[in-house]
mmCIF file of C-alpha atoms in Angstrom:
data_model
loop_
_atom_site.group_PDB
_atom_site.id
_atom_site.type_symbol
_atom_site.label_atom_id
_atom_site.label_comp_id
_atom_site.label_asym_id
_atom_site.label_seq_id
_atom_site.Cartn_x
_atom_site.Cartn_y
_atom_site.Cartn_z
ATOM 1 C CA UNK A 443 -16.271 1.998 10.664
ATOM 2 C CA UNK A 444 -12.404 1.804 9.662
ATOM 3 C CA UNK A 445 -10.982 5.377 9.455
ATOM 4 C CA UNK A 446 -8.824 6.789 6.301
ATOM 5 C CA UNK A 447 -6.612 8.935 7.213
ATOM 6 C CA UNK A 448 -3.681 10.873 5.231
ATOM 7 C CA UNK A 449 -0.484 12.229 6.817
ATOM 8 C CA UNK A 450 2.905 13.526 5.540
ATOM 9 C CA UNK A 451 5.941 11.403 7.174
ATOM 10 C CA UNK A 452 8.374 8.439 6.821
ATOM 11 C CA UNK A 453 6.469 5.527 6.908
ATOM 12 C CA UNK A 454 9.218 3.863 8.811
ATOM 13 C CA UNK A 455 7.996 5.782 11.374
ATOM 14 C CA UNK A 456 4.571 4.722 11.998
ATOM 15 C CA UNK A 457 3.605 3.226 15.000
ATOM 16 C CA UNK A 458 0.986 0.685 13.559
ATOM 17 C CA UNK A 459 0.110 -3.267 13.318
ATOM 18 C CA UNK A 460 1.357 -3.519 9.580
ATOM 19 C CA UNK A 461 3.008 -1.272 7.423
ATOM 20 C CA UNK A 462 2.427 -2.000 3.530
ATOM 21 C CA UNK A 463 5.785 -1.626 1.196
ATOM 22 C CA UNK A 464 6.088 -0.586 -2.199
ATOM 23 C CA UNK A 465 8.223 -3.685 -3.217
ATOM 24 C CA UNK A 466 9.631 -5.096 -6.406
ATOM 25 C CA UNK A 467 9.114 -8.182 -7.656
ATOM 26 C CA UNK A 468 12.357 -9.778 -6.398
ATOM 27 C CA UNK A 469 11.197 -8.893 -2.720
ATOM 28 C CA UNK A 470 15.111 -8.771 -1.693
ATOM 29 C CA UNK A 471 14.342 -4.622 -1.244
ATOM 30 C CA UNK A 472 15.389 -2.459 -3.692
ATOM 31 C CA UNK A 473 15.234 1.714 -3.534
ATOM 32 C CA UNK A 474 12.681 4.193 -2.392
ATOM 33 C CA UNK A 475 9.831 3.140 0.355
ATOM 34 C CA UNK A 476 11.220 -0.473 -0.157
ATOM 35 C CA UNK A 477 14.739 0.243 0.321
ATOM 36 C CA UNK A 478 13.767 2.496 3.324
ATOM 37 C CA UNK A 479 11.801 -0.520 4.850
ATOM 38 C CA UNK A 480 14.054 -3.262 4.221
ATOM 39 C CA UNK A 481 17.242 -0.472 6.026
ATOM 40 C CA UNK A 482 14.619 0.508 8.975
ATOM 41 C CA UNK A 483 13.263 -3.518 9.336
ATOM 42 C CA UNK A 484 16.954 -4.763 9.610
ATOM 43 C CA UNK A 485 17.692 -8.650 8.727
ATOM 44 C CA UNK A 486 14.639 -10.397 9.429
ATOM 45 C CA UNK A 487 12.630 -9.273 6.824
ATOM 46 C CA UNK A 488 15.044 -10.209 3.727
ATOM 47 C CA UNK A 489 15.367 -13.573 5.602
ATOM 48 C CA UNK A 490 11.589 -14.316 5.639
ATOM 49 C CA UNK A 491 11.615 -12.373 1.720
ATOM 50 C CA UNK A 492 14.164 -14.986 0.905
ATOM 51 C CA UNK A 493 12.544 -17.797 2.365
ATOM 52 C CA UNK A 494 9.437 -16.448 0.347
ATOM 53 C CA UNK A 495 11.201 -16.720 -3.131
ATOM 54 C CA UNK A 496 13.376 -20.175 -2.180
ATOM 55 C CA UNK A 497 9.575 -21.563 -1.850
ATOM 56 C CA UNK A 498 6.323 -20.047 -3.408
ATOM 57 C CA UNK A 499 8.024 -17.198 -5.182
ATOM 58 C CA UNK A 500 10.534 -18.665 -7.535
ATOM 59 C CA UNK A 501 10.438 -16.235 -9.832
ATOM 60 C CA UNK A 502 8.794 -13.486 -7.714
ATOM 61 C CA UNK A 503 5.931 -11.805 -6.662
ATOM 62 C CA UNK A 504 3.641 -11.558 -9.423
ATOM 63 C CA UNK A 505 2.372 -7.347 -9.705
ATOM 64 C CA UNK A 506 -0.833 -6.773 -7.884
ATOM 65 C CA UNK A 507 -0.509 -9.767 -5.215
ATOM 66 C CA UNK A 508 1.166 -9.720 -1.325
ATOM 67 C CA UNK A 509 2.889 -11.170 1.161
ATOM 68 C CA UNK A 510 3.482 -11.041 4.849
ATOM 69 C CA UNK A 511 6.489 -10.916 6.582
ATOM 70 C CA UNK A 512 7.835 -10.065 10.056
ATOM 71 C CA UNK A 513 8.305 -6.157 10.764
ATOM 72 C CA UNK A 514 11.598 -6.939 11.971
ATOM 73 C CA UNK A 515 13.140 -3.633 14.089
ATOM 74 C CA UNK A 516 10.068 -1.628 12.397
ATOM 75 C CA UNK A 517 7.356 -0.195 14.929
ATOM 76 C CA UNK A 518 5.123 -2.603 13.598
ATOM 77 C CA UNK A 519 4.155 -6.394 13.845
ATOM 78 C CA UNK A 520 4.301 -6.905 10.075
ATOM 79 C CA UNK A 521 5.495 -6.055 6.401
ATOM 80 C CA UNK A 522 3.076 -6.555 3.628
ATOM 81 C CA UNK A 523 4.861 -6.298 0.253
ATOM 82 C CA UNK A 524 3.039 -5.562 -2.719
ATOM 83 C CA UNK A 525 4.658 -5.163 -6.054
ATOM 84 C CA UNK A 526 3.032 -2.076 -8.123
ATOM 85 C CA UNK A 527 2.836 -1.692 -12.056
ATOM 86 C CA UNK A 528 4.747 -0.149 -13.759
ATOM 87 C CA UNK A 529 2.867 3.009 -15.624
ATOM 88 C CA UNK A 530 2.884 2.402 -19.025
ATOM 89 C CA UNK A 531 3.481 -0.659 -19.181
ATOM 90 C CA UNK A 532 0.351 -2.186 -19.795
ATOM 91 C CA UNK A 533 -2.650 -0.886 -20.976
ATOM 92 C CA UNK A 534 -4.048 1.738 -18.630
ATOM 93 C CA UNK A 535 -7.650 -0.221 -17.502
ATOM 94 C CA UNK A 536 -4.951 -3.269 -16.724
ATOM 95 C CA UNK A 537 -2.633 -1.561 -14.918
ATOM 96 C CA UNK A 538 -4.781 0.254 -12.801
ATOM 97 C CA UNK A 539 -6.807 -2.851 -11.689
ATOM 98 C CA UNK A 540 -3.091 -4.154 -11.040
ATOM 99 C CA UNK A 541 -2.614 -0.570 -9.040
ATOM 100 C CA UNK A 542 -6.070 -1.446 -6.961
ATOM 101 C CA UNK A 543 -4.846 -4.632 -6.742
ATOM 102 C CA UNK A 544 -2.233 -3.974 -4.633
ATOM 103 C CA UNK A 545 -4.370 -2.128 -2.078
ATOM 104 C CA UNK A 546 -7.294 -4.807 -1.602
ATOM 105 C CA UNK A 547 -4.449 -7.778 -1.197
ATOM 106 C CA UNK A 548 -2.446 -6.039 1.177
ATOM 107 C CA UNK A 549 -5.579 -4.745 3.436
ATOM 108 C CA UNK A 550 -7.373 -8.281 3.289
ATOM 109 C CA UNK A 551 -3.882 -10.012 4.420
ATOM 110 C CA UNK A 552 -3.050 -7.249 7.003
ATOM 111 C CA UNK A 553 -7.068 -7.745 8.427
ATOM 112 C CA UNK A 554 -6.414 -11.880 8.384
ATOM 113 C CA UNK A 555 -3.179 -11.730 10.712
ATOM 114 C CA UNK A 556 -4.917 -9.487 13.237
ATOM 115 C CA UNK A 557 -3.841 -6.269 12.320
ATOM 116 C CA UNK A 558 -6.134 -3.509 12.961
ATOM 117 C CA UNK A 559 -4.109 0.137 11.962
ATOM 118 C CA UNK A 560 -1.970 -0.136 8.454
ATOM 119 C CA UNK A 561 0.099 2.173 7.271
ATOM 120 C CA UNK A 562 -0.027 2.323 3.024
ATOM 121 C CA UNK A 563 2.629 4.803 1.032
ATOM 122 C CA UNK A 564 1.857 5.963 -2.456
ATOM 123 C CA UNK A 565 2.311 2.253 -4.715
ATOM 124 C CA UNK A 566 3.965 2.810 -7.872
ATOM 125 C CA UNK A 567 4.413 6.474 -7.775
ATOM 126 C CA UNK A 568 7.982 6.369 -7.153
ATOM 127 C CA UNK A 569 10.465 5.117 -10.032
ATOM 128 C CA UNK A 570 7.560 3.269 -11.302
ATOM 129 C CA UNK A 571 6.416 6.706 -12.767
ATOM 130 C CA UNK A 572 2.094 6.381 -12.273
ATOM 131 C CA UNK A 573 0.802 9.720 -11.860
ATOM 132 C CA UNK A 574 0.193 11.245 -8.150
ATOM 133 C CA UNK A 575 -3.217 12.264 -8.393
ATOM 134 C CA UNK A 576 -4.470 9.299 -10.512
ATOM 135 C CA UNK A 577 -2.688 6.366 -8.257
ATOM 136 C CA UNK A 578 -4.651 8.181 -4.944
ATOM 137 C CA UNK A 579 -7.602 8.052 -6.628
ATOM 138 C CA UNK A 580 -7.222 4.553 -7.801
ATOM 139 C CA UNK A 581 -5.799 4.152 -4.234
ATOM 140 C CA UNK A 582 -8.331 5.363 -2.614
ATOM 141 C CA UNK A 583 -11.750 4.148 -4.251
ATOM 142 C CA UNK A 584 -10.207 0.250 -3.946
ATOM 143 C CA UNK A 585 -9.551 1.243 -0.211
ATOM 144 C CA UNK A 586 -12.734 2.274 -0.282
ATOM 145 C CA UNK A 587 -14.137 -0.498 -1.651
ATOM 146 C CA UNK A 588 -12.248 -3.439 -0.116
ATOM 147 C CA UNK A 589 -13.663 -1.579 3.446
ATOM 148 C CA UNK A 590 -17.095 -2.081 2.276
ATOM 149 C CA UNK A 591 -16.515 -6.222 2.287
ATOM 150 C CA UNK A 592 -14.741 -8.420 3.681
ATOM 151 C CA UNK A 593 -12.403 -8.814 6.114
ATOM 152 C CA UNK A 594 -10.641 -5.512 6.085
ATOM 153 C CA UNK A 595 -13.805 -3.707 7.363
ATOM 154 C CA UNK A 596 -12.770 -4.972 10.669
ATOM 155 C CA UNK A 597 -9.545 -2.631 10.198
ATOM 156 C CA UNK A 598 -9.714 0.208 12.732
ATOM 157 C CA UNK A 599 -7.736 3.169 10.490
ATOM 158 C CA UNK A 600 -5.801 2.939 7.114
ATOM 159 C CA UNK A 601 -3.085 5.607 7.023
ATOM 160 C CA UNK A 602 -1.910 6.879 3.914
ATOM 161 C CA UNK A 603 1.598 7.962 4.622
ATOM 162 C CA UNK A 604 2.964 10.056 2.000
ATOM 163 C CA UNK A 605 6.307 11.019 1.280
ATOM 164 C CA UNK A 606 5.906 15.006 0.960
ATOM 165 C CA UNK A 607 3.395 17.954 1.008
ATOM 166 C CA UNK A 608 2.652 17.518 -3.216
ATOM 167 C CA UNK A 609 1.431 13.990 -2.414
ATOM 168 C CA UNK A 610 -0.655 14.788 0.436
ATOM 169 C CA UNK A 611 -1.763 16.947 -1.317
ATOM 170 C CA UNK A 612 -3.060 15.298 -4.584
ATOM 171 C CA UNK A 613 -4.570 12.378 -1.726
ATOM 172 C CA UNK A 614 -6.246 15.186 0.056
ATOM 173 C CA UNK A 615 -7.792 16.349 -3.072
ATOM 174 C CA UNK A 616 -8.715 12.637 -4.434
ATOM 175 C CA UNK A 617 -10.412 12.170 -1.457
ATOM 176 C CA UNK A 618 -12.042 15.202 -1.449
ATOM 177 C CA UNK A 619 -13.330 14.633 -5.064
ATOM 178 C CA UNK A 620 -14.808 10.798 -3.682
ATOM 179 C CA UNK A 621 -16.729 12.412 -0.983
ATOM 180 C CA UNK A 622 -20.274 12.268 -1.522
ATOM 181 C CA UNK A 623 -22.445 15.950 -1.076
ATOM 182 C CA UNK A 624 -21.370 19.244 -2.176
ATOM 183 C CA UNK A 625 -17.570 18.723 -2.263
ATOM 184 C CA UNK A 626 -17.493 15.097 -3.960
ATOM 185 C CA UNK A 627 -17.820 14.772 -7.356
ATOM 186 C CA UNK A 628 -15.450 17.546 -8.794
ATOM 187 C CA UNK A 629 -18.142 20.051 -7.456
ATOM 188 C CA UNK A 630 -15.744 21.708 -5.062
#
């Protein structure tokens, strides 16, 4: 059974098989967890992101879909770059199946090149304004859910790194409000 786990840190940092980035659509980085990735990675990533937009992505990376890229000078083997919505900028019921989206791509491409630990940050929370404690629970039932089926059951551990102790926080607390038995279901 693939662990969830939830840790305060850089996700730079992580010492896993892919680490998932909070992209933009251009996938040529940008500011925040995908400006941090892209400075950490070094080169090789924006040359494969390049090479990604010369061919399939044109006009870039649709929201809700991923891609795989080299890890470049990260402690990982890959990138997978996922491009959030924007909140508000769709109707909420669309935008958060764009939010889950994100999540069930990136694990099913992370478990079909091998990797078994992933590191995921907080998708769209950042400039892209969605609310903390409604993007971890959207983040965590399609987590949840893509674990159930599929090829990303065979991932040992999904780590939610998140940026700082507010964050972690409203994770801990979405997870705490999925969990089945006395503490799930808001009964805690």
């Amino acid at each position: 059974m693939t662990q969830i786990t939830l840790v305060q840190g850089d996700i730079t940092k992580q010492r896993v098989d892919a680490v998932v980035n909070a992209a933009n659509s251009s996938l040529l980085g940008g500011g925040g967890v995908d400006g941090a990735i892209h400075r950490a990675g070094g080169p090789e990533i924006l040359a494969e992101c390049r090479k990604l937009r010369a061919s399939h992505y044109g006009k870039g990376l649709p929201v809700g879909r991923a891609v795989l890229t080299t890890a470049g000078n990260l402690p990982a083997r890959h990138v997978v770059h996922t491009v959030g919505p924007v909140y508000g900028g769709t109707e909420y019921e669309r935008g958060a199946e764009l939010l889950a989206s994100c999540y069930r791509e990136s694990l099913r491409l992370a478990a079909q090149a091998g990797d078994r630990v992933v590191a995921v940050p907080a998708v769209s929370t950042g400039v892209y304004g969605w609310p903390m404690a409604d993007a971890a629970r959207i983040a965590l039932r399609a987590v949840e859910d893509e674990l159930a089926q599929g090829p990303a059951a065979e991932l040992a551990e999904v780590r939610f790194v998140l940026f700082d102790a507010a964050a972690l926080r409203a994770f801990e607390q979405a997870r705490d409000a999925l969990e089945p038995g006395p503490r799930g279901a808001g009964e805690g």
